[in-house]
Amino acid sequence: MDIGLIFKIAGIGILILILDKLFKDVKQENIATLVTLAGLVVIFMMVIGLISRLFDSVKVIFQL
Amino acid sequence: MEIIQILAIALIAAVILTLLKKEKPEIAIQISLAVGIVIFLFMLGKITLVIESVQQIALKANISPTYLNIILKIIGITYLASLGIEMCRDAEQNAIASKIEFAAKIIIISLAIPIVMAVMDMILKIMP
């Protein structure tokens, strides 16, 4: 399951890259930055989910 | 067998990161963090196995479990701290990395104080 998550994040990243370039070519700078920010927030949510799982498992294993 | 899966993930992620590094460094850092965490979660089963066997050995050698718990805590702290330090160095934030290092050292020393006290008591008992 986790491996799919990484590729999902990478896919979103590449999608944002393409969209960003697309909007830049069409001279729509503000939409480009909005798309980048939106994608960044989505990816950050996923990564935070992973980080919380990491902290829970480390707490259990190392009795932190 | 697991090493093959881990290697596959790592290599693919490395290629994707080089693509994203130039254009979108902020996403590249998050992907490398995600890969690091997934590989750790992947290794959970083996880590618990190792720790349980170490605890059994400690029980047989009748070492008190409190010291083993302290050692386990210290190992956990060093792992988390090194994860954070490498992540910050990857993001060219060396100042933050050294702050994490500094904090981790202080925490580890504070955890190790009971063990040092126990050793001191033992030595004083032995001294004539």
PDB file of C-alpha atoms in Angstrom:
ATOM      1  CA  MET A   1       0.000   0.000   0.000  1.00  0.00           C
ATOM      2  CA  ASP A   2       2.786   2.401   0.951  1.00  0.00           C
ATOM      3  CA  ILE A   3       4.615   1.866  -2.307  1.00  0.00           C
ATOM      4  CA  GLY A   4       1.517   3.072  -4.161  1.00  0.00           C
ATOM      5  CA  LEU A   5       1.500   6.142  -1.948  1.00  0.00           C
ATOM      6  CA  ILE A   6       4.982   7.134  -3.052  1.00  0.00           C
ATOM      7  CA  PHE A   7       4.084   6.812  -6.708  1.00  0.00           C
ATOM      8  CA  LYS A   8       0.873   8.762  -6.079  1.00  0.00           C
ATOM      9  CA  ILE A   9       2.897  11.593  -4.579  1.00  0.00           C
ATOM     10  CA  ALA A  10       5.411  11.456  -7.421  1.00  0.00           C
ATOM     11  CA  GLY A  11       2.566  11.462  -9.951  1.00  0.00           C
ATOM     12  CA  ILE A  12       1.002  14.545  -8.399  1.00  0.00           C
ATOM     13  CA  GLY A  13       4.394  16.233  -8.351  1.00  0.00           C
ATOM     14  CA  ILE A  14       4.969  15.629 -12.042  1.00  0.00           C
ATOM     15  CA  LEU A  15       1.396  16.675 -12.832  1.00  0.00           C
ATOM     16  CA  ILE A  16       1.954  19.973 -11.036  1.00  0.00           C
ATOM     17  CA  LEU A  17       5.203  20.470 -12.885  1.00  0.00           C
ATOM     18  CA  ILE A  18       3.429  20.079 -16.229  1.00  0.00           C
ATOM     19  CA  LEU A  19       0.463  22.237 -15.256  1.00  0.00           C
ATOM     20  CA  ASP A  20       2.791  24.899 -13.948  1.00  0.00           C
ATOM     21  CA  LYS A  21       4.679  25.069 -17.226  1.00  0.00           C
ATOM     22  CA  LEU A  22       1.420  24.996 -19.153  1.00  0.00           C
ATOM     23  CA  PHE A  23      -0.006  27.978 -17.297  1.00  0.00           C
ATOM     24  CA  LYS A  24       3.272  29.841 -17.553  1.00  0.00           C
ATOM     25  CA  ASP A  25       3.239  29.477 -21.351  1.00  0.00           C
ATOM     26  CA  VAL A  26      -0.322  30.822 -21.482  1.00  0.00           C
ATOM     27  CA  LYS A  27       0.931  33.883 -19.518  1.00  0.00           C
ATOM     28  CA  GLN A  28      -1.324  33.005 -16.532  1.00  0.00           C
ATOM     29  CA  GLU A  29       1.273  33.430 -13.769  1.00  0.00           C
ATOM     30  CA  ASN A  30      -1.236  33.668 -10.883  1.00  0.00           C
ATOM     31  CA  ILE A  31      -3.043  30.442 -11.786  1.00  0.00           C
ATOM     32  CA  ALA A  32       0.343  28.716 -12.088  1.00  0.00           C
ATOM     33  CA  THR A  33       1.312  29.641  -8.530  1.00  0.00           C
ATOM     34  CA  LEU A  34      -2.155  28.635  -7.282  1.00  0.00           C
ATOM     35  CA  VAL A  35      -1.857  25.213  -8.882  1.00  0.00           C
ATOM     36  CA  THR A  36       1.614  24.740  -7.414  1.00  0.00           C
ATOM     37  CA  LEU A  37       0.372  25.673  -3.948  1.00  0.00           C
ATOM     38  CA  ALA A  38      -2.658  23.416  -4.198  1.00  0.00           C
ATOM     39  CA  GLY A  39      -0.529  20.463  -5.266  1.00  0.00           C
ATOM     40  CA  LEU A  40       1.949  21.196  -2.511  1.00  0.00           C
ATOM     41  CA  VAL A  41      -0.829  21.125   0.084  1.00  0.00           C
ATOM     42  CA  VAL A  42      -2.177  17.805  -1.198  1.00  0.00           C
ATOM     43  CA  ILE A  43       1.278  16.211  -1.132  1.00  0.00           C
ATOM     44  CA  PHE A  44       1.960  17.669   2.296  1.00  0.00           C
ATOM     45  CA  MET A  45      -1.251  16.091   3.640  1.00  0.00           C
ATOM     46  CA  MET A  46      -0.117  12.679   2.401  1.00  0.00           C
ATOM     47  CA  VAL A  47       3.372  13.096   3.813  1.00  0.00           C
ATOM     48  CA  ILE A  48       1.967  14.190   7.173  1.00  0.00           C
ATOM     49  CA  GLY A  49      -0.138  11.019   7.237  1.00  0.00           C
ATOM     50  CA  LEU A  50       3.046   9.006   6.686  1.00  0.00           C
ATOM     51  CA  ILE A  51       4.947  10.959   9.345  1.00  0.00           C
ATOM     52  CA  SER A  52       2.210  10.370  11.938  1.00  0.00           C
ATOM     53  CA  ARG A  53       2.318   6.640  11.184  1.00  0.00           C
ATOM     54  CA  LEU A  54       6.114   6.715  11.570  1.00  0.00           C
ATOM     55  CA  PHE A  55       5.910   8.438  14.953  1.00  0.00           C
ATOM     56  CA  ASP A  56       3.248   6.006  16.223  1.00  0.00           C
ATOM     57  CA  SER A  57       5.255   2.954  15.210  1.00  0.00           C
ATOM     58  CA  VAL A  58       8.502   4.361  16.637  1.00  0.00           C
ATOM     59  CA  LYS A  59       6.725   5.137  19.930  1.00  0.00           C
ATOM     60  CA  VAL A  60       5.453   1.576  20.114  1.00  0.00           C
ATOM     61  CA  ILE A  61       8.743  -0.094  19.208  1.00  0.00           C
ATOM     62  CA  PHE A  62      11.239   1.975  21.156  1.00  0.00           C
ATOM     63  CA  GLN A  63       8.884   2.722  24.080  1.00  0.00           C
ATOM     64  CA  LEU A  64       9.637   6.413  23.628  1.00  0.00           C
TER      65      LEU A  64
ATOM     66  CA  MET B   1      13.780 -10.553  -0.892  1.00  0.00           C
ATOM     67  CA  GLU B   2      12.718  -7.390   0.882  1.00  0.00           C
ATOM     68  CA  ILE B   3      15.973  -5.789  -0.180  1.00  0.00           C
ATOM     69  CA  ILE B   4      14.868  -6.078  -3.809  1.00  0.00           C
ATOM     70  CA  GLN B   5      11.636  -4.220  -3.147  1.00  0.00           C
ATOM     71  CA  ILE B   6      13.425  -1.553  -1.175  1.00  0.00           C
ATOM     72  CA  LEU B   7      16.025  -1.135  -3.883  1.00  0.00           C
ATOM     73  CA  ALA B   8      13.280  -0.830  -6.520  1.00  0.00           C
ATOM     74  CA  ILE B   9      11.510   1.893  -4.545  1.00  0.00           C
ATOM     75  CA  ALA B  10      14.730   3.758  -3.859  1.00  0.00           C
ATOM     76  CA  LEU B  11      15.987   3.714  -7.459  1.00  0.00           C
ATOM     77  CA  ILE B  12      12.668   4.800  -8.950  1.00  0.00           C
ATOM     78  CA  ALA B  13      12.349   7.553  -6.357  1.00  0.00           C
ATOM     79  CA  ALA B  14      15.894   8.713  -7.105  1.00  0.00           C
ATOM     80  CA  VAL B  15      15.091   9.069 -10.790  1.00  0.00           C
ATOM     81  CA  ILE B  16      11.862  10.963 -10.067  1.00  0.00           C
ATOM     82  CA  LEU B  17      13.711  13.202  -7.620  1.00  0.00           C
ATOM     83  CA  THR B  18      16.342  14.209 -10.154  1.00  0.00           C
ATOM     84  CA  LEU B  19      13.508  15.157 -12.471  1.00  0.00           C
ATOM     85  CA  LEU B  20      11.752  17.246  -9.812  1.00  0.00           C
ATOM     86  CA  LYS B  21      14.871  18.583  -8.056  1.00  0.00           C
ATOM     87  CA  LYS B  22      15.579  21.297 -10.585  1.00  0.00           C
ATOM     88  CA  GLU B  23      12.042  22.555 -11.119  1.00  0.00           C
ATOM     89  CA  LYS B  24      10.227  21.891  -7.826  1.00  0.00           C
ATOM     90  CA  PRO B  25      12.711  21.301  -4.971  1.00  0.00           C
ATOM     91  CA  GLU B  26       9.931  21.537  -2.381  1.00  0.00           C
ATOM     92  CA  ILE B  27       8.152  18.488  -3.782  1.00  0.00           C
ATOM     93  CA  ALA B  28      11.439  16.603  -4.187  1.00  0.00           C
ATOM     94  CA  ILE B  29      12.192  16.915  -0.465  1.00  0.00           C
ATOM     95  CA  GLN B  30       8.766  15.597   0.461  1.00  0.00           C
ATOM     96  CA  ILE B  31       9.143  12.600  -1.847  1.00  0.00           C
ATOM     97  CA  SER B  32      12.531  11.710  -0.354  1.00  0.00           C
ATOM     98  CA  LEU B  33      11.020  12.014   3.140  1.00  0.00           C
ATOM     99  CA  ALA B  34       8.136   9.761   2.101  1.00  0.00           C
ATOM    100  CA  VAL B  35      10.529   7.158   0.689  1.00  0.00           C
ATOM    101  CA  GLY B  36      12.559   7.191   3.908  1.00  0.00           C
ATOM    102  CA  ILE B  37       9.464   6.655   6.022  1.00  0.00           C
ATOM    103  CA  VAL B  38       8.060   3.899   3.781  1.00  0.00           C
ATOM    104  CA  ILE B  39      11.339   1.990   3.923  1.00  0.00           C
ATOM    105  CA  PHE B  40      11.333   2.244   7.710  1.00  0.00           C
ATOM    106  CA  LEU B  41       7.713   1.077   7.920  1.00  0.00           C
ATOM    107  CA  PHE B  42       8.711  -1.738   5.602  1.00  0.00           C
ATOM    108  CA  MET B  43      11.393  -2.881   8.065  1.00  0.00           C
ATOM    109  CA  LEU B  44       9.120  -2.746  11.141  1.00  0.00           C
ATOM    110  CA  GLY B  45       8.649  -6.484  11.369  1.00  0.00           C
ATOM    111  CA  LYS B  46      12.358  -7.209  11.362  1.00  0.00           C
ATOM    112  CA  ILE B  47      13.146  -4.493  13.912  1.00  0.00           C
ATOM    113  CA  THR B  48      10.593  -5.834  16.397  1.00  0.00           C
ATOM    114  CA  LEU B  49      12.064  -9.320  15.885  1.00  0.00           C
ATOM    115  CA  VAL B  50      15.578  -8.091  16.703  1.00  0.00           C
ATOM    116  CA  ILE B  51      14.437  -6.135  19.750  1.00  0.00           C
ATOM    117  CA  GLU B  52      12.463  -9.072  21.158  1.00  0.00           C
ATOM    118  CA  SER B  53      15.468 -11.392  20.789  1.00  0.00           C
ATOM    119  CA  VAL B  54      17.724  -8.847  22.487  1.00  0.00           C
ATOM    120  CA  GLN B  55      15.231  -8.611  25.357  1.00  0.00           C
ATOM    121  CA  GLN B  56      15.166 -12.395  25.712  1.00  0.00           C
ATOM    122  CA  ILE B  57      18.974 -12.486  25.828  1.00  0.00           C
ATOM    123  CA  ALA B  58      18.934  -9.727  28.473  1.00  0.00           C
ATOM    124  CA  LEU B  59      16.423 -11.718  30.533  1.00  0.00           C
ATOM    125  CA  LYS B  60      18.599 -14.822  30.363  1.00  0.00           C
ATOM    126  CA  ALA B  61      21.671 -12.800  31.393  1.00  0.00           C
ATOM    127  CA  ASN B  62      19.411 -11.334  34.150  1.00  0.00           C
ATOM    128  CA  ILE B  63      20.193  -7.732  33.183  1.00  0.00           C
ATOM    129  CA  SER B  64      17.517  -5.493  34.695  1.00  0.00           C
ATOM    130  CA  PRO B  65      15.012  -4.408  31.993  1.00  0.00           C
ATOM    131  CA  THR B  66      15.175  -0.730  32.987  1.00  0.00           C
ATOM    132  CA  TYR B  67      18.663  -0.354  31.500  1.00  0.00           C
ATOM    133  CA  LEU B  68      17.563  -2.122  28.328  1.00  0.00           C
ATOM    134  CA  ASN B  69      14.579   0.233  28.039  1.00  0.00           C
ATOM    135  CA  ILE B  70      16.889   3.222  28.327  1.00  0.00           C
ATOM    136  CA  ILE B  71      19.118   1.826  25.591  1.00  0.00           C
ATOM    137  CA  LEU B  72      16.092   1.183  23.374  1.00  0.00           C
ATOM    138  CA  LYS B  73      14.891   4.754  23.933  1.00  0.00           C
ATOM    139  CA  ILE B  74      18.302   6.104  23.015  1.00  0.00           C
ATOM    140  CA  ILE B  75      18.355   4.025  19.823  1.00  0.00           C
ATOM    141  CA  GLY B  76      14.917   5.341  18.909  1.00  0.00           C
ATOM    142  CA  ILE B  77      15.971   8.932  19.532  1.00  0.00           C
ATOM    143  CA  THR B  78      19.119   8.580  17.458  1.00  0.00           C
ATOM    144  CA  TYR B  79      17.156   7.046  14.592  1.00  0.00           C
ATOM    145  CA  LEU B  80      14.577   9.832  14.559  1.00  0.00           C
ATOM    146  CA  ALA B  81      17.220  12.518  14.987  1.00  0.00           C
ATOM    147  CA  SER B  82      19.334  11.190  12.130  1.00  0.00           C
ATOM    148  CA  LEU B  83      16.233  11.035   9.928  1.00  0.00           C
ATOM    149  CA  GLY B  84      15.565  14.705  10.673  1.00  0.00           C
ATOM    150  CA  ILE B  85      19.190  15.743  10.311  1.00  0.00           C
ATOM    151  CA  GLU B  86      19.641  14.103   6.914  1.00  0.00           C
ATOM    152  CA  MET B  87      16.319  15.547   5.753  1.00  0.00           C
ATOM    153  CA  CYS B  88      17.381  19.062   6.757  1.00  0.00           C
ATOM    154  CA  ARG B  89      20.826  18.628   5.169  1.00  0.00           C
ATOM    155  CA  ASP B  90      19.088  17.417   2.005  1.00  0.00           C
ATOM    156  CA  ALA B  91      17.105  20.641   2.008  1.00  0.00           C
ATOM    157  CA  GLU B  92      20.339  22.641   2.505  1.00  0.00           C
ATOM    158  CA  GLN B  93      19.248  23.703   5.993  1.00  0.00           C
ATOM    159  CA  ASN B  94      22.482  22.931   7.835  1.00  0.00           C
ATOM    160  CA  ALA B  95      21.641  25.324  10.692  1.00  0.00           C
ATOM    161  CA  ILE B  96      18.479  23.436  11.552  1.00  0.00           C
ATOM    162  CA  ALA B  97      20.280  20.110  11.177  1.00  0.00           C
ATOM    163  CA  SER B  98      22.885  21.087  13.753  1.00  0.00           C
ATOM    164  CA  LYS B  99      20.111  22.281  16.107  1.00  0.00           C
ATOM    165  CA  ILE B 100      18.430  18.875  15.902  1.00  0.00           C
ATOM    166  CA  GLU B 101      21.803  17.236  16.539  1.00  0.00           C
ATOM    167  CA  PHE B 102      22.338  19.460  19.567  1.00  0.00           C
ATOM    168  CA  ALA B 103      18.891  18.667  20.977  1.00  0.00           C
ATOM    169  CA  ALA B 104      19.281  14.933  20.382  1.00  0.00           C
ATOM    170  CA  LYS B 105      22.614  14.865  22.235  1.00  0.00           C
ATOM    171  CA  ILE B 106      21.124  16.676  25.225  1.00  0.00           C
ATOM    172  CA  ILE B 107      18.156  14.279  25.381  1.00  0.00           C
ATOM    173  CA  ILE B 108      20.422  11.236  25.147  1.00  0.00           C
ATOM    174  CA  ILE B 109      22.713  12.503  27.894  1.00  0.00           C
ATOM    175  CA  SER B 110      19.722  13.210  30.116  1.00  0.00           C
ATOM    176  CA  LEU B 111      18.491   9.660  29.524  1.00  0.00           C
ATOM    177  CA  ALA B 112      21.882   8.138  30.242  1.00  0.00           C
ATOM    178  CA  ILE B 113      22.294   9.814  33.661  1.00  0.00           C
ATOM    179  CA  PRO B 114      20.651   6.967  35.676  1.00  0.00           C
ATOM    180  CA  ILE B 115      23.044   4.451  34.116  1.00  0.00           C
ATOM    181  CA  VAL B 116      26.050   6.607  34.957  1.00  0.00           C
ATOM    182  CA  MET B 117      24.804   6.948  38.538  1.00  0.00           C
ATOM    183  CA  ALA B 118      24.432   3.172  38.826  1.00  0.00           C
ATOM    184  CA  VAL B 119      27.973   2.645  37.587  1.00  0.00           C
ATOM    185  CA  MET B 120      29.276   5.222  40.053  1.00  0.00           C
ATOM    186  CA  ASP B 121      27.511   3.475  42.942  1.00  0.00           C
ATOM    187  CA  MET B 122      28.926   0.120  41.874  1.00  0.00           C
ATOM    188  CA  ILE B 123      32.456   1.520  41.723  1.00  0.00           C
ATOM    189  CA  LEU B 124      32.144   3.168  45.121  1.00  0.00           C
ATOM    190  CA  LYS B 125      30.936  -0.111  46.602  1.00  0.00           C
ATOM    191  CA  ILE B 126      33.957  -1.937  45.180  1.00  0.00           C
ATOM    192  CA  MET B 127      36.415   0.678  46.354  1.00  0.00           C
ATOM    193  CA  PRO B 128      37.948  -0.285  49.727  1.00  0.00           C
TER     194      PRO B 128
END
